JSON list of C-alpha atoms and ligand atoms in Angstrom, two decimals:
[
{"chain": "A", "resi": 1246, "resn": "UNK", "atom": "CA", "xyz": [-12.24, 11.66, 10.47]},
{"chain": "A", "resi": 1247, "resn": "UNK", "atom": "CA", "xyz": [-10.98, 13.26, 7.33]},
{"chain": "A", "resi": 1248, "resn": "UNK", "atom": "CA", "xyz": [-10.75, 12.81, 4.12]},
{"chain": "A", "resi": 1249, "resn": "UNK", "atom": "CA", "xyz": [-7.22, 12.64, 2.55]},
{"chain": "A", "resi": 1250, "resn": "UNK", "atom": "CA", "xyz": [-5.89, 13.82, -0.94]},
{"chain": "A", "resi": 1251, "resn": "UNK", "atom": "CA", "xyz": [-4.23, 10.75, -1.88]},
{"chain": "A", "resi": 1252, "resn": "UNK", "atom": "CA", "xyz": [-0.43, 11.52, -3.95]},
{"chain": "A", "resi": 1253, "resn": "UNK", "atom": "CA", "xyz": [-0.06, 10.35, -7.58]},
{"chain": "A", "resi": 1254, "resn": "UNK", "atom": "CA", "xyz": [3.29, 9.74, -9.24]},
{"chain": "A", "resi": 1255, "resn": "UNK", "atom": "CA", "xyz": [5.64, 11.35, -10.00]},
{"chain": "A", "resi": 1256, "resn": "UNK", "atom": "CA", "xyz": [5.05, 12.58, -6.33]},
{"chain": "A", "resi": 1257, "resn": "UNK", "atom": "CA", "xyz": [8.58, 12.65, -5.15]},
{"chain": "A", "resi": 1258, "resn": "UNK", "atom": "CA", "xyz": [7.49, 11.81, -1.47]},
{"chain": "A", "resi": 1259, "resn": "UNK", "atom": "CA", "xyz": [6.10, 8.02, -2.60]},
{"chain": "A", "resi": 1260, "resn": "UNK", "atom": "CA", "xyz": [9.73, 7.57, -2.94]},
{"chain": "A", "resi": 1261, "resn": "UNK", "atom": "CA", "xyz": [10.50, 8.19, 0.79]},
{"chain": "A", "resi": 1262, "resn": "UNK", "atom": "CA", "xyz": [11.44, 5.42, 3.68]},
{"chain": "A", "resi": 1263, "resn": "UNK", "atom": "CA", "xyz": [8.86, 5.77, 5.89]},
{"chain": "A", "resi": 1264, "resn": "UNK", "atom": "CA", "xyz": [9.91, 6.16, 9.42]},
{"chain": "A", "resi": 1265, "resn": "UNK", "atom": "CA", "xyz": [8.92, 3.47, 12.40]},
{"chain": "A", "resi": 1266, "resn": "UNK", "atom": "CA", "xyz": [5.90, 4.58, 14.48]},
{"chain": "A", "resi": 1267, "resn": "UNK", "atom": "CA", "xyz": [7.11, 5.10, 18.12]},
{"chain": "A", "resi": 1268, "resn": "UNK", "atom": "CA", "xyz": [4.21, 5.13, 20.41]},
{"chain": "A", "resi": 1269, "resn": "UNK", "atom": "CA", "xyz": [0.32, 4.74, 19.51]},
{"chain": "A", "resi": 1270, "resn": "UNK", "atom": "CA", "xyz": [-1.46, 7.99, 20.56]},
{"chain": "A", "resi": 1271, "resn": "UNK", "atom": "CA", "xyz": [-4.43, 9.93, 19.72]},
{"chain": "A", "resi": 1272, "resn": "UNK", "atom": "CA", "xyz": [-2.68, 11.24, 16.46]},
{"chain": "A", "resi": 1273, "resn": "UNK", "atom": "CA", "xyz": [-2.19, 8.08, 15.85]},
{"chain": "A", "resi": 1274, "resn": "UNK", "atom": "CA", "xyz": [-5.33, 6.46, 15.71]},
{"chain": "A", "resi": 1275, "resn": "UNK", "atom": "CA", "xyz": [-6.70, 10.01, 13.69]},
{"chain": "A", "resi": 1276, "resn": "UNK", "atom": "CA", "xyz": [-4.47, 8.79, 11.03]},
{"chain": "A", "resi": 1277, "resn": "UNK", "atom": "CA", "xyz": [-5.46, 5.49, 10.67]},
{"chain": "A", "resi": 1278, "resn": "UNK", "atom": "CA", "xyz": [-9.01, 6.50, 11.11]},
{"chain": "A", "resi": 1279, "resn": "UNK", "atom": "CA", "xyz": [-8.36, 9.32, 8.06]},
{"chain": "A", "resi": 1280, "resn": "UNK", "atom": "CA", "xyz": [-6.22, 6.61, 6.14]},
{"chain": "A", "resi": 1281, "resn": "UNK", "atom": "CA", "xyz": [-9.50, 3.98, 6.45]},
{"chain": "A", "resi": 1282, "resn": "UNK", "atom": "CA", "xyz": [-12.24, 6.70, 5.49]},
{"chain": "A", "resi": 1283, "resn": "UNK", "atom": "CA", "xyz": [-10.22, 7.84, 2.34]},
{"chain": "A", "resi": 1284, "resn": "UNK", "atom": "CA", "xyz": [-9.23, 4.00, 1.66]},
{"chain": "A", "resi": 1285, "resn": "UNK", "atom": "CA", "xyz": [-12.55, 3.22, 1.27]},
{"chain": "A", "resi": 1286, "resn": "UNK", "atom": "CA", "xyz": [-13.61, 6.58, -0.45]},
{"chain": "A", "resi": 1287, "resn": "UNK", "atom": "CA", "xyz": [-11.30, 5.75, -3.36]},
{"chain": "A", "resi": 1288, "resn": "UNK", "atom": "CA", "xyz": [-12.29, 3.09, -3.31]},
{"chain": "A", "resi": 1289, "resn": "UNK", "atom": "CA", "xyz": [-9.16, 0.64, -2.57]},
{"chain": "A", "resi": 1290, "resn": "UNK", "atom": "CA", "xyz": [-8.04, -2.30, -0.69]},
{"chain": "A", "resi": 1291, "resn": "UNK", "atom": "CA", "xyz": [-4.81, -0.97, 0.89]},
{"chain": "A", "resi": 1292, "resn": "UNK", "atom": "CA", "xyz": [-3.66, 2.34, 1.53]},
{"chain": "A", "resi": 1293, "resn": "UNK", "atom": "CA", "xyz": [-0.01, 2.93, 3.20]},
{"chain": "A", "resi": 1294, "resn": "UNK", "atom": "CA", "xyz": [0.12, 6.17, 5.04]},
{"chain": "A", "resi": 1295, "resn": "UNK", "atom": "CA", "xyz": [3.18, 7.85, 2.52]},
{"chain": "A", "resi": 1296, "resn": "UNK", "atom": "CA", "xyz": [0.15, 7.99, -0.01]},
{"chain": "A", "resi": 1297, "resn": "UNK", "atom": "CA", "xyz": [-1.44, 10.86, 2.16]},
{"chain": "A", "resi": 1298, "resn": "UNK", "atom": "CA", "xyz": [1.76, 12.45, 2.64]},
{"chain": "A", "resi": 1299, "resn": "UNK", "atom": "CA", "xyz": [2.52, 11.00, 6.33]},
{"chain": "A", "resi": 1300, "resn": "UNK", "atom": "CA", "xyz": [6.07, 9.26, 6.29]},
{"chain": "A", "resi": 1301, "resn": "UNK", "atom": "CA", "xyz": [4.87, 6.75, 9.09]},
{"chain": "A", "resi": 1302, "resn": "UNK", "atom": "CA", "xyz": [4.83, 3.44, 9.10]},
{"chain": "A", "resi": 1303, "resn": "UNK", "atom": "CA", "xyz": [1.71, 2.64, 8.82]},
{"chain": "A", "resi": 1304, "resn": "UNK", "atom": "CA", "xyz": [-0.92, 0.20, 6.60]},
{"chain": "A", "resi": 1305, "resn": "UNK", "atom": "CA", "xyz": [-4.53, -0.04, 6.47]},
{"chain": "A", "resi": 1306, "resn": "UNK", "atom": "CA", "xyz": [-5.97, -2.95, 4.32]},
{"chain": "A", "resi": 1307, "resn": "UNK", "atom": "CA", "xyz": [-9.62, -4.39, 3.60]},
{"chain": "A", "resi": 1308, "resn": "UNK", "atom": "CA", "xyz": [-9.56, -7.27, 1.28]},
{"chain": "A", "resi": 1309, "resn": "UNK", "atom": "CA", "xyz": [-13.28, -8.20, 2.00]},
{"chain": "A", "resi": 1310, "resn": "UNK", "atom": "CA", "xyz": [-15.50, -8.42, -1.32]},
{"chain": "A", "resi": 1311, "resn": "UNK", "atom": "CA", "xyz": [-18.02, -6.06, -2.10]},
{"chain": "A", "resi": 1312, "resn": "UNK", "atom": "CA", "xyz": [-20.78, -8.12, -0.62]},
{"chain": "A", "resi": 1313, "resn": "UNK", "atom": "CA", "xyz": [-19.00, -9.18, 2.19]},
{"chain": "A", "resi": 1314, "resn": "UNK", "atom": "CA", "xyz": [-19.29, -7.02, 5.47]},
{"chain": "A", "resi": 1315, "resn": "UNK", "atom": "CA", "xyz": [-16.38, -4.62, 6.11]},
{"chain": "A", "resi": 1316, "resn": "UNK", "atom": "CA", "xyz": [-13.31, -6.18, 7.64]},
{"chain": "A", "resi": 1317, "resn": "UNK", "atom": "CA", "xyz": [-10.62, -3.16, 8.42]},
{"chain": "A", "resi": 1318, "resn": "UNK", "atom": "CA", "xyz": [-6.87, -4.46, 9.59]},
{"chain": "A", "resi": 1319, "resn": "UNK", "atom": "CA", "xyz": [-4.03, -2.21, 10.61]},
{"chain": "A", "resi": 1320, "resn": "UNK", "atom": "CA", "xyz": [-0.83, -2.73, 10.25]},
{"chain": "A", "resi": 1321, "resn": "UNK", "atom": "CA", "xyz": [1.64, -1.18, 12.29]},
{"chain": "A", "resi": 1322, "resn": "UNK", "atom": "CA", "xyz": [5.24, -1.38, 11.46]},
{"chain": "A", "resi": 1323, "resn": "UNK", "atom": "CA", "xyz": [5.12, -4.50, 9.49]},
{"chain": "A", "resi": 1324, "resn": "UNK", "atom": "CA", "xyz": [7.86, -6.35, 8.61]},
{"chain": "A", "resi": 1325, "resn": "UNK", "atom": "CA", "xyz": [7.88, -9.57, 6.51]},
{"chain": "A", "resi": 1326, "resn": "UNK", "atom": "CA", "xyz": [9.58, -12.37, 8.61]},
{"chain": "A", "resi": 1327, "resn": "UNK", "atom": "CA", "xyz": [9.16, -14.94, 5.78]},
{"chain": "A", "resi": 1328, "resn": "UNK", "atom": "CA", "xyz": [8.02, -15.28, 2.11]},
{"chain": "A", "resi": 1329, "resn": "UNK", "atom": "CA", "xyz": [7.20, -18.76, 0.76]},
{"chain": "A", "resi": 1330, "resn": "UNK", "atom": "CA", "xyz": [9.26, -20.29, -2.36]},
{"chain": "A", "resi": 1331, "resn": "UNK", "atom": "CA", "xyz": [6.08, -20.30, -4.05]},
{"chain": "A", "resi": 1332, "resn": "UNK", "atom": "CA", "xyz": [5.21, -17.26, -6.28]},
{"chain": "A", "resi": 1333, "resn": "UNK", "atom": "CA", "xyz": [1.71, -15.77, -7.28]},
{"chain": "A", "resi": 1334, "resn": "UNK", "atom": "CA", "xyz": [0.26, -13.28, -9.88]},
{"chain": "A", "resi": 1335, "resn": "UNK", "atom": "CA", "xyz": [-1.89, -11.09, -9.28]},
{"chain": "A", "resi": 1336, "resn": "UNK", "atom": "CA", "xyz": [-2.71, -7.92, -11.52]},
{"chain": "A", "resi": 1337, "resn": "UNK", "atom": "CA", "xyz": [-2.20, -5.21, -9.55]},
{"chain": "A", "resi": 1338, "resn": "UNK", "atom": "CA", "xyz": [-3.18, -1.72, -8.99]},
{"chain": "A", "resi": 1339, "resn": "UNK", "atom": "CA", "xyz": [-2.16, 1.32, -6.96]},
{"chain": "A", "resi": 1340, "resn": "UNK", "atom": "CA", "xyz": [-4.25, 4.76, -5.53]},
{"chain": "A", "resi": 1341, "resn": "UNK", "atom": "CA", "xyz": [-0.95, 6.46, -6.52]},
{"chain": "A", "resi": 1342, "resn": "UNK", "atom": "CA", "xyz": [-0.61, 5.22, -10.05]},
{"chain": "A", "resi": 1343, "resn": "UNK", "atom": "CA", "xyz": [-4.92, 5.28, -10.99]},
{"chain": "A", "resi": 1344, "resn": "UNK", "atom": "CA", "xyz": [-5.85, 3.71, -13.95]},
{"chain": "A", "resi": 1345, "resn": "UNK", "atom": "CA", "xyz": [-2.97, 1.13, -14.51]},
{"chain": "A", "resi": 1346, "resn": "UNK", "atom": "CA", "xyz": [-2.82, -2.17, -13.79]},
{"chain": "A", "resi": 1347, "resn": "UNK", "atom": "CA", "xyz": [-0.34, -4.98, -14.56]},
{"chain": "A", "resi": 1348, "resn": "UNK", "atom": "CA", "xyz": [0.62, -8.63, -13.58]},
{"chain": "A", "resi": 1349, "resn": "UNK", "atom": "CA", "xyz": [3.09, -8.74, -10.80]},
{"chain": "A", "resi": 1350, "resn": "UNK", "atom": "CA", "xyz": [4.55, -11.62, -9.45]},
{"chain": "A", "resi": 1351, "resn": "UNK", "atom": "CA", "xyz": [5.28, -12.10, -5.76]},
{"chain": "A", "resi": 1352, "resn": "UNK", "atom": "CA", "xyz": [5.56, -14.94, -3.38]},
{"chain": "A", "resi": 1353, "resn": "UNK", "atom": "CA", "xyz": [2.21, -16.79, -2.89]},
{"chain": "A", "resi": 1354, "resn": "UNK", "atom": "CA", "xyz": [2.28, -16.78, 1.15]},
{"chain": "A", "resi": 1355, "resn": "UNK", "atom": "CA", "xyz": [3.94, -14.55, 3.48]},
{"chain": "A", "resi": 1356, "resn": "UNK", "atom": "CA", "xyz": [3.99, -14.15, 7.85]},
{"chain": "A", "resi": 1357, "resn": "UNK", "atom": "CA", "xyz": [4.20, -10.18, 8.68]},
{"chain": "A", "resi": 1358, "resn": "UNK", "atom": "CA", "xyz": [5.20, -9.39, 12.41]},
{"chain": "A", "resi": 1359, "resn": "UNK", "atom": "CA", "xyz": [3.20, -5.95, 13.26]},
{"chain": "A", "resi": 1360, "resn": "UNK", "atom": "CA", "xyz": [1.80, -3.66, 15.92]},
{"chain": "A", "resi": 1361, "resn": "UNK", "atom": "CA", "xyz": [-1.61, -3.54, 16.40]},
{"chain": "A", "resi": 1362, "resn": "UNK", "atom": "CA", "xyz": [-3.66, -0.59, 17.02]},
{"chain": "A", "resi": 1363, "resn": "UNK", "atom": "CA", "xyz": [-3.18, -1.58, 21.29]},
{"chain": "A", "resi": 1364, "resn": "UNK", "atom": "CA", "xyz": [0.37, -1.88, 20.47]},
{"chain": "A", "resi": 1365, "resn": "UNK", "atom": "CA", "xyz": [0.70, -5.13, 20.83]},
{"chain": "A", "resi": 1366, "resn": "UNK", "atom": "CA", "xyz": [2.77, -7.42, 19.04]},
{"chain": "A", "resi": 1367, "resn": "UNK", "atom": "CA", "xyz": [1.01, -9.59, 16.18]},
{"chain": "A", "resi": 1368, "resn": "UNK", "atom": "CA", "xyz": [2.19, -11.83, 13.50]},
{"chain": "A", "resi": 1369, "resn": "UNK", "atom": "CA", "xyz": [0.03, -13.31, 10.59]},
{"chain": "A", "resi": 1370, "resn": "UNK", "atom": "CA", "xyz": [0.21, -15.54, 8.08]},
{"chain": "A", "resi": 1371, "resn": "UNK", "atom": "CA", "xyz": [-1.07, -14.50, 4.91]},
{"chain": "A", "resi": 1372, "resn": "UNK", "atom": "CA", "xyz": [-2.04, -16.10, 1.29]},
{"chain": "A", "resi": 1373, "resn": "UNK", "atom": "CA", "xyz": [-3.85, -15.13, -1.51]},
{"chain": "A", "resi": 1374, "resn": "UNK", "atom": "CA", "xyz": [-5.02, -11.52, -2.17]},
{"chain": "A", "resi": 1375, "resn": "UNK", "atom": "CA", "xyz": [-3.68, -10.10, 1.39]},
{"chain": "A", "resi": 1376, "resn": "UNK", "atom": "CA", "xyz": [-0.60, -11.62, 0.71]},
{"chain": "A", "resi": 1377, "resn": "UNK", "atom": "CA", "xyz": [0.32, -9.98, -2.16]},
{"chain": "A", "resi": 1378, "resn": "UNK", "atom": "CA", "xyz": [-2.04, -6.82, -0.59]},
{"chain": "A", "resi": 1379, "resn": "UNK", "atom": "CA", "xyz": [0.35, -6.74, 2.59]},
{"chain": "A", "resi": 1380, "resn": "UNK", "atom": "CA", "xyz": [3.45, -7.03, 0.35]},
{"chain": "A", "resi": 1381, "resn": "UNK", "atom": "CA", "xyz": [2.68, -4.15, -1.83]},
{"chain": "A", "resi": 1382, "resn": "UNK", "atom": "CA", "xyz": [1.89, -1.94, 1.38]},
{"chain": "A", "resi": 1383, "resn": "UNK", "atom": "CA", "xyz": [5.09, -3.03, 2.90]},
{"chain": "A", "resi": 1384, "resn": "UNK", "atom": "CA", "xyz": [7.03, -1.84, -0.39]},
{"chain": "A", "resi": 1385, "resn": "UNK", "atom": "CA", "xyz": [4.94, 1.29, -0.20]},
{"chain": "A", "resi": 1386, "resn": "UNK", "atom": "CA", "xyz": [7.05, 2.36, 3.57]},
{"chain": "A", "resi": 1387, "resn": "UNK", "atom": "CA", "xyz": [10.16, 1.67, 1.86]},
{"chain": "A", "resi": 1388, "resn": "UNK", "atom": "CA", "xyz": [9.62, 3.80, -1.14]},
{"chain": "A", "resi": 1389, "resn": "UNK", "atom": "CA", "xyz": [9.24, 1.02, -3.80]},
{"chain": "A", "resi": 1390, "resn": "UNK", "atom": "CA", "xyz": [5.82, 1.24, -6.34]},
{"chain": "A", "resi": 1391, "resn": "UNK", "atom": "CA", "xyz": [4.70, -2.50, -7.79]},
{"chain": "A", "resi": 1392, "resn": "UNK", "atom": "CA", "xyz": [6.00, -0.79, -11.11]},
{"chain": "A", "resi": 1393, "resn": "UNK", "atom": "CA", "xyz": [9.55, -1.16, -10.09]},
{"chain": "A", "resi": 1394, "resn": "UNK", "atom": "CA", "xyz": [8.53, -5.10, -10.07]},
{"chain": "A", "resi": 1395, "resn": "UNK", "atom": "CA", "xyz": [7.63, -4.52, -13.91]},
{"chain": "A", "resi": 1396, "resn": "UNK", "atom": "CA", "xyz": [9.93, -4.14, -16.88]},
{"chain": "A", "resi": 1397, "resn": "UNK", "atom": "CA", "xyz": [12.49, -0.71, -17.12]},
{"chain": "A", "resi": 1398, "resn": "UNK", "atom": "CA", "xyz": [10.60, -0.03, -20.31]},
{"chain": "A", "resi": 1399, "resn": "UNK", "atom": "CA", "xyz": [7.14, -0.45, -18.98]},
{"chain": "A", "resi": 1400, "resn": "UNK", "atom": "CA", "xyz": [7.95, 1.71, -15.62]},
{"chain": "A", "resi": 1401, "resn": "UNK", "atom": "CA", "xyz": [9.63, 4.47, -18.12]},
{"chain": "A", "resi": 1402, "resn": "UNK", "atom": "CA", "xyz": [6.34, 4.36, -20.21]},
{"chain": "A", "resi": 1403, "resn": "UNK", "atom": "CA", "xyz": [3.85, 4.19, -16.96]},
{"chain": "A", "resi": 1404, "resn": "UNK", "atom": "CA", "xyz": [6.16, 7.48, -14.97]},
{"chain": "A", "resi": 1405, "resn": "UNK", "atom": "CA", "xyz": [6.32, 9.45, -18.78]},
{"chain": "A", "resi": 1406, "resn": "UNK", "atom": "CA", "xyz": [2.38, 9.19, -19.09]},
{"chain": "A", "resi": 1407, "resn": "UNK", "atom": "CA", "xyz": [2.17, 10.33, -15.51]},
{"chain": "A", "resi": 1408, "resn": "UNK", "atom": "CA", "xyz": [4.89, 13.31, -15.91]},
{"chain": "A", "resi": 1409, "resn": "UNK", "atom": "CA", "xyz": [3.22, 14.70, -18.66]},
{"chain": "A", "resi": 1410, "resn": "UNK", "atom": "CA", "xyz": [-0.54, 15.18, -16.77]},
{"chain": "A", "resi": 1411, "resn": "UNK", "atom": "CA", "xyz": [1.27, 16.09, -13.73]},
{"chain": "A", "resi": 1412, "resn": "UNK", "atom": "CA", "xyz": [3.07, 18.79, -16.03]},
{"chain": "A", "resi": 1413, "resn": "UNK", "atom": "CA", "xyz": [-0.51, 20.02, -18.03]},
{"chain": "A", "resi": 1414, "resn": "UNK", "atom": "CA", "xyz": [-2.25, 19.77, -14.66]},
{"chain": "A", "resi": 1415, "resn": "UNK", "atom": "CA", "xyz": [0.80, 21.91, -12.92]},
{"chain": "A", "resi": 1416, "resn": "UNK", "atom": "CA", "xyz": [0.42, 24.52, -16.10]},
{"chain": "A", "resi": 1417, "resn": "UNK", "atom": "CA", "xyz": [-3.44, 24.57, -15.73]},
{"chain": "B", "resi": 2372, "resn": "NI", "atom": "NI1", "xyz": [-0.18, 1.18, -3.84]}
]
């Protein structure tokens, strides 16, 4: 296992389409293994694999509390086959955007079809914190950050503040 720099935005990668995983092999199951140990490093509840660079579609999420034993899920190629009427709010936050967090709405329940880590197919039904955990993962392997659910002039403020210490860190 390895730990992972994670990418922060403006990172023009985080803006890629993540690509399908084709077959579950032993590089594979290093990723997810390196995605988990610098998920939980962070520390965070949901890591997509884009956020270590890898354009695969991949998701590792822990929602357990603190004081709760560890509960790890993968998600391979996920997909959302239906989102419920009802919305939710949640604030959120992001590894690639540290430090900021904002209310983002989102249907309250979704069911994901996925791969497991056997390959197999699985689907879930989720509500609550994985559901709107799974949903910003999912946006995550299409390129989409949960501050393009927020206001133009809040994402404009959030990516300026982020330019400019990616530009004094860059000069450094
Ligand atoms: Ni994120």
């Amino acid at each position: 296992m390895a730990l992972r720099p994670i990418l922060i935005i403006p990172e023009p990668l985080l803006r890629k389409a993540s690509e399908p995983v084709t077959g579950i092999d032993a590089d594979l199951r290093r990723l997810v293994d390196d995605m988990f140990e610098t998920m939980y490093e962070a520390p965070g509840i949901g890591l997509a694999a884009i956020q270590i660079g890898v354009p695969r579609r991949v998701v590792t999420i822990d929602v357990a509390r603190q004081e709760e034993p560890k509960a790890p899920q993968v998600f391979i190629n996920p997909e959302i086959t239906w989102a419920s009427p009802e919305m939710s709010v949640y604030e959120e936050g992001c590894l690639s955007i540290p430090q900021y967090y904002e209310e983002v709405e989102r249907p309250a329940r979704v069911r994901v079809r996925y791969l497991d880590v056997d390959g197999k197919t699985q689907e879930i039904e989720a509500e609550g914190l994985l559901a709107t955990c799974l949903q910003h993962e999912i946006d995550h392997l299409d390129g989409r950050l949960f501050i393009d659910h927020l206001s133009k002039l809040k994402r404009d403020r959030v990516m300026k503040k982020f330019s400019k210490v990616a530009r004094r860190d860059g000069a450094a």
